[in-house]
Coordinates of C-alpha atoms in Angstrom, one line a residue:
M293 CA -33.8 -70.2 -16.5
K294 CA -33.1 -72.8 -16.5
K295 CA -30.9 -75.7 -18.0
K296 CA -27.5 -75.3 -19.4
Y297 CA -24.9 -76.9 -21.6
V298 CA -21.5 -75.4 -22.2
A299 CA -18.8 -75.0 -24.9
G300 CA -16.5 -76.5 -22.3
F301 CA -13.3 -76.8 -24.4
L302 CA -13.5 -73.1 -25.2
F303 CA -14.0 -72.2 -21.6
V304 CA -11.0 -74.3 -20.4
I305 CA -8.7 -72.5 -22.9
L306 CA -10.0 -69.1 -21.9
L307 CA -10.2 -69.5 -18.1
G308 CA -6.6 -69.6 -17.3
T309 CA -5.6 -66.8 -19.6
T310 CA -8.4 -64.3 -19.3
I311 CA -9.8 -64.2 -15.8
I312 CA -7.0 -62.0 -14.3
G313 CA -6.5 -59.9 -17.4
C314 CA -10.2 -59.5 -17.9
G315 CA -10.5 -58.4 -14.3
N316 CA -7.9 -55.7 -14.7
R317 CA -9.4 -54.5 -17.9
D318 CA -12.9 -54.4 -16.3
K319 CA -11.8 -52.3 -13.3
S320 CA -10.5 -49.7 -15.7
A321 CA -13.7 -49.9 -17.7
E322 CA -15.8 -49.5 -14.6
T323 CA -14.0 -46.3 -13.6
T324 CA -14.2 -44.8 -17.0
G325 CA -17.5 -46.2 -18.1
K326 CA -19.7 -43.4 -16.9
E327 CA -17.8 -40.9 -18.9
A328 CA -17.8 -43.0 -22.0
A329 CA -21.5 -43.7 -21.7
A330 CA -22.3 -40.0 -21.4
E331 CA -20.4 -39.2 -24.7
K332 CA -21.8 -39.8 -28.1
S333 CA -19.9 -42.4 -30.1
P334 CA -19.2 -41.8 -33.8
E335 CA -22.1 -44.1 -34.7
D336 CA -24.5 -41.7 -33.0
D337 CA -24.5 -39.5 -36.1
G338 CA -26.4 -42.1 -38.0
V339 CA -29.0 -44.8 -37.1
I340 CA -28.1 -46.7 -34.0
E341 CA -28.5 -50.4 -34.7
L342 CA -28.9 -52.8 -31.8
R343 CA -29.8 -56.5 -31.6
V344 CA -31.5 -58.0 -28.5
W345 CA -31.8 -61.6 -27.4
S346 CA -34.6 -62.2 -24.9
E347 CA -37.1 -65.0 -24.1
S348 CA -39.7 -65.3 -26.8
M349 CA -42.5 -65.3 -24.3
N350 CA -41.4 -61.8 -23.3
N351 CA -41.2 -60.4 -26.9
D352 CA -44.4 -58.2 -26.6
L353 CA -43.2 -56.8 -23.3
V354 CA -39.7 -56.1 -24.5
N355 CA -41.0 -54.4 -27.6
K356 CA -42.9 -52.0 -25.2
M357 CA -39.7 -51.3 -23.4
I358 CA -37.9 -50.7 -26.7
D359 CA -40.6 -48.2 -27.7
S360 CA -40.3 -46.3 -24.5
F361 CA -36.5 -46.3 -24.8
K362 CA -36.8 -44.8 -28.3
E363 CA -39.1 -42.1 -27.0
E364 CA -36.8 -41.3 -24.1
Y365 CA -33.8 -40.8 -26.3
K366 CA -35.6 -39.5 -29.5
D367 CA -33.8 -36.2 -29.4
E368 CA -30.4 -37.8 -29.2
A369 CA -30.5 -40.5 -31.8
E370 CA -32.5 -42.6 -34.3
F371 CA -32.7 -46.3 -33.5
E372 CA -33.2 -49.6 -35.2
I373 CA -33.6 -52.2 -32.5
I374 CA -34.3 -55.7 -33.4
I375 CA -35.4 -58.6 -31.2
E376 CA -33.8 -61.9 -32.1
E377 CA -34.3 -65.3 -30.5
P378 CA -31.2 -67.6 -30.5
Q379 CA -32.2 -70.5 -28.3
G380 CA -33.9 -69.0 -25.3
V381 CA -32.4 -67.6 -22.1
A382 CA -31.0 -71.0 -20.9
A383 CA -28.8 -71.2 -24.0
T384 CA -27.6 -67.6 -24.2
K385 CA -24.1 -68.4 -23.0
D386 CA -23.6 -71.1 -25.6
A387 CA -24.9 -68.8 -28.4
V388 CA -22.7 -65.9 -27.3
L389 CA -19.5 -68.0 -26.9
A390 CA -20.0 -69.7 -30.2
D391 CA -19.6 -66.5 -32.1
V392 CA -19.0 -63.4 -29.9
H393 CA -18.7 -61.0 -32.8
N394 CA -22.1 -61.9 -34.2
A395 CA -23.8 -62.3 -30.8
A396 CA -26.5 -59.7 -29.9
D397 CA -25.6 -56.4 -28.4
V398 CA -27.9 -56.9 -25.4
F399 CA -28.9 -60.3 -24.1
S400 CA -30.8 -61.8 -21.1
F401 CA -29.3 -64.8 -19.3
A402 CA -29.5 -66.7 -16.0
D403 CA -26.9 -66.0 -13.2
D404 CA -25.2 -69.4 -13.5
Q405 CA -23.9 -68.4 -17.0
L406 CA -22.1 -65.3 -15.7
S407 CA -18.8 -66.8 -14.7
D408 CA -18.1 -68.4 -18.1
M409 CA -19.0 -65.3 -20.1
A410 CA -17.0 -63.0 -17.8
A411 CA -14.0 -65.3 -18.0
A412 CA -14.3 -65.3 -21.8
G413 CA -14.2 -61.5 -21.8
V414 CA -17.5 -61.1 -23.6
L415 CA -19.4 -59.0 -21.0
E416 CA -18.9 -55.2 -20.7
P417 CA -19.0 -54.3 -17.0
V418 CA -21.8 -52.0 -15.8
P419 CA -20.5 -48.4 -15.9
N420 CA -23.1 -47.1 -13.4
A421 CA -22.4 -49.9 -11.0
D422 CA -23.0 -48.0 -7.7
E423 CA -26.4 -46.8 -8.9
V424 CA -27.5 -50.3 -10.0
R425 CA -26.2 -51.8 -6.7
D426 CA -28.2 -49.4 -4.7
A427 CA -31.4 -50.0 -6.7
N428 CA -31.4 -53.8 -6.5
L429 CA -31.6 -56.6 -4.0
E430 CA -28.3 -57.7 -2.5
G431 CA -28.6 -61.3 -3.7
A432 CA -29.3 -60.2 -7.2
V433 CA -26.3 -57.9 -7.2
N434 CA -24.0 -60.6 -5.8
A435 CA -25.3 -63.0 -8.5
A436 CA -24.3 -60.5 -11.2
S437 CA -20.9 -59.7 -9.8
I438 CA -17.5 -61.4 -9.7
N439 CA -14.7 -60.1 -7.4
G440 CA -16.7 -57.0 -6.8
I441 CA -17.2 -56.1 -10.5
L442 CA -20.8 -55.8 -11.7
Y443 CA -20.9 -57.5 -15.1
A444 CA -24.7 -57.4 -15.8
Y445 CA -27.9 -55.6 -14.9
P446 CA -30.2 -57.6 -12.6
T447 CA -33.7 -57.9 -13.7
T448 CA -35.5 -60.7 -11.8
A449 CA -35.1 -62.5 -8.5
D450 CA -37.5 -65.4 -9.2
N451 CA -35.5 -67.9 -11.3
G452 CA -36.5 -70.9 -9.2
Y453 CA -39.3 -73.5 -9.4
F454 CA -42.2 -74.6 -7.3
L455 CA -45.5 -76.5 -7.7
Y456 CA -48.5 -75.3 -9.8
Y457 CA -51.7 -77.1 -9.1
N458 CA -55.4 -77.1 -10.1
K459 CA -57.5 -76.4 -7.1
D460 CA -60.5 -78.0 -8.8
Y461 CA -58.9 -81.3 -8.1
L462 CA -56.3 -80.9 -5.4
S463 CA -56.7 -79.4 -1.9
E464 CA -54.1 -77.6 0.2
E465 CA -53.6 -80.8 2.2
D466 CA -53.1 -82.9 -1.0
V467 CA -50.3 -80.7 -2.3
K468 CA -48.2 -81.1 0.9
T469 CA -46.9 -84.5 -0.3
L470 CA -46.0 -85.9 -3.7
D471 CA -47.8 -89.1 -2.6
G472 CA -51.0 -87.1 -2.0
I473 CA -50.8 -85.5 -5.4
L474 CA -50.2 -88.8 -7.2
N475 CA -53.1 -90.5 -5.4
V476 CA -55.5 -87.8 -6.5
A477 CA -54.2 -87.8 -10.1
E478 CA -54.5 -91.6 -10.3
R479 CA -58.1 -91.5 -9.0
E480 CA -59.0 -88.7 -11.5
E481 CA -57.1 -90.3 -14.3
K482 CA -55.0 -87.1 -14.7
K483 CA -51.3 -86.4 -14.7
I484 CA -48.6 -84.6 -12.7
S485 CA -45.5 -83.6 -14.5
M486 CA -41.8 -82.7 -13.8
D487 CA -38.9 -82.6 -16.2
W488 CA -36.4 -85.3 -15.2
S489 CA -34.4 -84.8 -18.4
A490 CA -33.0 -81.6 -16.7
G491 CA -30.5 -81.6 -13.9
W492 CA -32.0 -78.3 -12.9
Y493 CA -35.2 -80.0 -11.7
L494 CA -33.7 -83.4 -10.8
Y495 CA -31.6 -81.7 -8.1
S496 CA -34.8 -81.3 -6.0
F497 CA -34.7 -85.0 -5.0
F498 CA -31.1 -84.7 -3.7
G499 CA -30.8 -81.3 -2.2
N500 CA -32.3 -81.9 1.2
T501 CA -31.1 -85.4 1.8
G502 CA -27.7 -84.7 3.4
L503 CA -25.9 -85.7 0.2
E504 CA -23.6 -83.1 -1.3
L505 CA -23.0 -81.4 -4.7
G506 CA -21.1 -78.3 -5.6
V507 CA -18.4 -76.8 -7.7
N508 CA -14.7 -77.1 -6.8
D509 CA -12.4 -74.2 -6.2
D510 CA -11.2 -74.4 -9.8
G511 CA -14.7 -73.2 -10.8
V512 CA -14.9 -75.9 -13.4
T513 CA -15.2 -79.4 -11.9
N514 CA -17.7 -80.7 -9.4
Y515 CA -17.7 -82.6 -6.1
C516 CA -20.6 -85.0 -5.5
N517 CA -21.4 -87.9 -3.3
W518 CA -24.9 -88.8 -4.5
N519 CA -23.8 -92.4 -4.8
S520 CA -23.0 -92.6 -1.1
T521 CA -23.6 -96.0 0.6
E522 CA -23.6 -94.5 4.1
G523 CA -25.9 -92.3 6.1
N524 CA -29.7 -92.3 6.7
I525 CA -30.4 -91.7 3.0
K526 CA -28.2 -93.4 0.5
G527 CA -27.9 -92.8 -3.2
V528 CA -29.8 -96.0 -4.1
D529 CA -32.6 -94.9 -1.8
I530 CA -33.2 -91.8 -3.9
A531 CA -33.0 -93.9 -7.1
Q532 CA -35.6 -96.3 -5.8
A533 CA -37.8 -93.4 -4.8
L534 CA -37.6 -92.0 -8.3
L535 CA -38.6 -95.4 -9.7
D536 CA -41.5 -95.6 -7.3
I537 CA -42.7 -92.2 -8.6
S538 CA -42.3 -93.0 -12.2
S539 CA -44.2 -96.3 -11.8
S540 CA -47.4 -94.3 -11.1
P541 CA -49.6 -94.0 -14.2
A542 CA -50.2 -90.4 -13.1
F543 CA -46.6 -89.3 -13.5
V544 CA -45.1 -88.0 -16.7
S545 CA -41.7 -86.5 -17.3
A546 CA -42.1 -83.6 -19.7
T547 CA -40.1 -80.5 -20.7
D548 CA -41.4 -77.0 -19.9
T549 CA -42.9 -76.6 -23.4
E550 CA -44.6 -80.0 -23.2
V551 CA -45.9 -79.2 -19.7
L552 CA -47.6 -76.0 -21.0
E553 CA -49.3 -77.9 -23.8
K554 CA -50.5 -80.6 -21.4
I555 CA -51.9 -77.9 -19.0
Q556 CA -53.8 -76.3 -21.8
S557 CA -55.2 -79.6 -23.0
G558 CA -56.5 -80.4 -19.5
E559 CA -54.2 -83.4 -19.0
L560 CA -52.3 -82.1 -16.1
I561 CA -53.5 -81.1 -12.7
A562 CA -50.1 -80.3 -11.2
C563 CA -46.6 -79.6 -12.4
V564 CA -43.2 -78.3 -11.3
S565 CA -42.2 -75.2 -13.2
G566 CA -41.4 -71.5 -12.6
V567 CA -42.9 -68.0 -12.9
W568 CA -42.2 -67.8 -16.6
Y569 CA -45.5 -69.7 -17.3
E570 CA -47.6 -68.0 -14.6
V571 CA -49.7 -66.1 -17.1
E572 CA -50.4 -69.1 -19.2
V573 CA -51.2 -71.3 -16.2
R574 CA -53.6 -68.6 -14.9
N575 CA -55.3 -68.3 -18.2
A576 CA -55.7 -72.1 -18.4
W577 CA -57.0 -72.8 -14.9
G578 CA -58.5 -69.4 -14.0
D579 CA -59.8 -69.2 -10.5
D580 CA -58.6 -72.8 -9.9
Y581 CA -54.9 -71.9 -10.3
G582 CA -52.8 -72.4 -7.3
A583 CA -49.1 -72.3 -6.5
V584 CA -47.1 -73.5 -3.5
K585 CA -43.7 -74.6 -2.4
L586 CA -42.6 -78.1 -3.6
P587 CA -44.1 -81.0 -1.7
T588 CA -42.3 -83.6 0.4
Y589 CA -41.6 -87.0 -1.1
T590 CA -41.1 -90.5 0.3
V591 CA -37.5 -91.7 0.4
A592 CA -36.0 -94.3 2.8
D593 CA -39.3 -94.6 4.6
R594 CA -39.4 -90.9 5.5
Q595 CA -40.8 -87.7 4.1
V596 CA -38.2 -85.3 2.8
Q597 CA -38.9 -81.7 1.6
M598 CA -38.0 -81.4 -2.1
A599 CA -35.2 -78.9 -2.7
S600 CA -34.7 -76.5 -5.6
F601 CA -32.1 -74.4 -7.4
T602 CA -32.7 -70.7 -6.9
G603 CA -31.3 -67.9 -9.1
Y604 CA -31.6 -64.6 -10.9
K605 CA -31.9 -63.3 -14.4
M606 CA -30.0 -60.4 -15.8
Y607 CA -29.2 -58.5 -19.0
G608 CA -25.6 -58.3 -20.3
V609 CA -23.9 -56.2 -22.9
N610 CA -21.6 -57.7 -25.5
Y611 CA -18.1 -56.3 -25.1
Y612 CA -17.7 -56.4 -28.9
S613 CA -20.9 -54.4 -29.6
K614 CA -20.3 -51.7 -32.2
N615 CA -22.7 -49.4 -30.3
K616 CA -21.6 -50.4 -26.8
D617 CA -22.5 -47.1 -25.1
W618 CA -26.1 -47.3 -26.4
A619 CA -26.3 -51.0 -25.7
L620 CA -25.4 -50.2 -22.0
K621 CA -28.1 -47.6 -21.9
L622 CA -30.7 -50.1 -23.3
A623 CA -29.8 -52.8 -20.9
D624 CA -30.1 -50.3 -18.0
W625 CA -33.5 -49.2 -19.4
F626 CA -34.7 -52.8 -19.6
T627 CA -33.9 -53.3 -15.9
N628 CA -34.9 -50.0 -14.3
E629 CA -37.7 -49.7 -11.7
Q630 CA -40.3 -48.7 -14.2
N631 CA -39.7 -51.7 -16.5
Q632 CA -39.2 -54.2 -13.7
T633 CA -42.6 -53.1 -12.4
L634 CA -44.1 -53.5 -15.9
R635 CA -42.5 -57.0 -16.1
L636 CA -44.2 -57.8 -12.8
E637 CA -47.6 -56.5 -13.8
E638 CA -47.7 -58.1 -17.3
R639 CA -45.6 -61.3 -16.9
S640 CA -45.8 -61.9 -13.1
Q641 CA -42.0 -62.0 -13.0
G642 CA -40.5 -61.2 -9.6
P643 CA -38.3 -58.0 -9.7
S644 CA -34.8 -57.6 -8.3
N645 CA -35.4 -53.9 -8.0
I646 CA -36.0 -53.1 -4.4
N647 CA -38.8 -50.6 -4.9
A648 CA -40.6 -52.8 -7.5
A649 CA -40.3 -55.8 -5.1
K650 CA -42.3 -53.8 -2.6
S651 CA -45.2 -53.5 -5.0
D652 CA -48.7 -54.6 -3.8
A653 CA -48.8 -56.8 -7.0
M654 CA -46.2 -59.1 -5.4
N655 CA -48.7 -60.2 -2.8
K656 CA -51.4 -60.8 -5.3
I657 CA -49.5 -63.4 -7.4
P658 CA -49.5 -67.0 -6.0
A659 CA -46.5 -68.0 -8.1
L660 CA -44.3 -65.3 -6.6
Q661 CA -45.4 -66.2 -3.1
A662 CA -44.5 -69.8 -3.9
V663 CA -41.0 -68.7 -5.0
V664 CA -40.5 -67.0 -1.7
A665 CA -41.8 -70.0 0.2
Q666 CA -39.6 -72.4 -1.7
A667 CA -36.5 -70.2 -1.3
E668 CA -36.1 -71.5 2.3
F669 CA -35.4 -74.9 0.8
G670 CA -33.4 -73.8 -2.2
N671 CA -29.7 -73.2 -3.0
L672 CA -28.1 -70.9 -5.5
Q673 CA -27.1 -73.0 -8.5
R674 CA -23.3 -73.3 -8.7
V675 CA -22.2 -76.3 -10.6
G676 CA -19.6 -77.1 -13.3
N677 CA -20.5 -78.0 -16.8
S678 CA -20.1 -81.7 -16.4
Y679 CA -23.2 -81.8 -14.2
W680 CA -25.9 -81.6 -16.9
A681 CA -25.4 -84.4 -19.4
P682 CA -25.1 -87.2 -16.8
C683 CA -28.3 -86.0 -15.1
T684 CA -30.1 -86.1 -18.4
E685 CA -29.1 -89.7 -19.0
F686 CA -29.9 -90.7 -15.4
G687 CA -33.2 -88.9 -15.3
G688 CA -34.3 -90.6 -18.6
I689 CA -33.5 -94.0 -17.2
M690 CA -35.5 -93.3 -14.0
A691 CA -38.4 -91.7 -15.9
N692 CA -38.6 -94.9 -18.1
G693 CA -38.6 -97.2 -15.1
N694 CA -35.0 -98.5 -15.5
P695 CA -36.0 -100.6 -18.5
D696 CA -32.7 -102.6 -18.6
N697 CA -33.0 -103.4 -14.9
R698 CA -29.6 -102.1 -14.1
D699 CA -28.2 -102.3 -10.6
L700 CA -29.1 -99.1 -8.8
Q701 CA -25.7 -98.7 -7.2
E702 CA -24.1 -99.0 -10.6
L703 CA -26.4 -96.3 -11.9
M704 CA -25.6 -94.0 -9.0
D705 CA -21.8 -94.6 -9.5
V706 CA -22.1 -93.8 -13.2
L707 CA -24.0 -90.7 -12.5
V708 CA -21.5 -89.4 -10.0
E709 CA -18.6 -90.3 -12.2
G710 CA -20.1 -88.2 -14.9
I711 CA -20.9 -85.3 -12.7
T712 CA -17.3 -85.2 -11.2
A713 CA -15.5 -85.7 -14.5
S714 CA -13.1 -83.1 -15.8
V715 CA -14.4 -81.2 -18.8
A716 CA -11.5 -82.6 -20.8
Q717 CA -12.8 -86.2 -20.4

């Protein structure tokens, strides 16, 4: 999900030389892929070895899918399928590009990593593309495609974030505003948390203010005016709002892992996160578990709805896999209707499969309803690599209360300079 750093130098070298050639190769691969996938490769005569990278929290679930895959194809081959954990789904791209020949055969990743991996030629296009397109939501298919070529198998349509809250402390009225949540948390001597070290979350304070951020036509560099000195909401207004929030004894900036620990310890009564922790949050808070869209926050003497990045997750197949045909079948199996429904039922993860998304289970999970509600105020994440590091530095300064008392306009200028820098700088 979430949170991404890039081997930028490698990407710049590859981008100009591979994107066209890769596209031509992939079109050919798509037209012949079905025939190739239907034939047994030479390796099929022995044990088929496949390595999988997936999120560690899904290991038990993925093992069930692997078992059912083996059962489905037991008359065709013998398998040895191993789950490995590189750095989590957010770092899949970095791990793959660092050593493509030793990367897993099948790996899960977030949609914002697709362009870099496709440009580098490490993704095998989906051979049964028409079938996969027909089975999945249009947005998920578009997120897994470039120039009409489907490069990965969509698996979830819930890669966004929202507000979890403990109903034993907070009412439906309280969670409408960040001020309301902080007031209750201060009174109860509890905490509310959000990860300001991650640009993925920090975007929520800028996205609905009229200020702009996006990737340029080169697909590499960004445009950003978060340091604007004009308009109803200026860059320094947002910086001041962040300082006002962090000055509350009830606020703490914490990573997703730290958030989960604080929820389980009883320290937190509200946090911003995603569906990947729904099961753990439900287990910790029980009947008091609630989830809603993000609240409004106070900036420039007005209430502004917090924004979010939205996105999708998918499974890709390594172009250099030694058992590519079987890797394609496994990725397809992981993401079929049956297993997306299983993922929904066991991990409360929102499916991209159209039929699975119509399941009654969708309406019974507050976190998934919160994803849907927040989507109205979200934008698909499309930013260049230089976005992340400056946000981490800026978020840390804000979370710590601007300890060096730096001029806020200066801080905003430095932030934007970093975001819009070329990857070569």
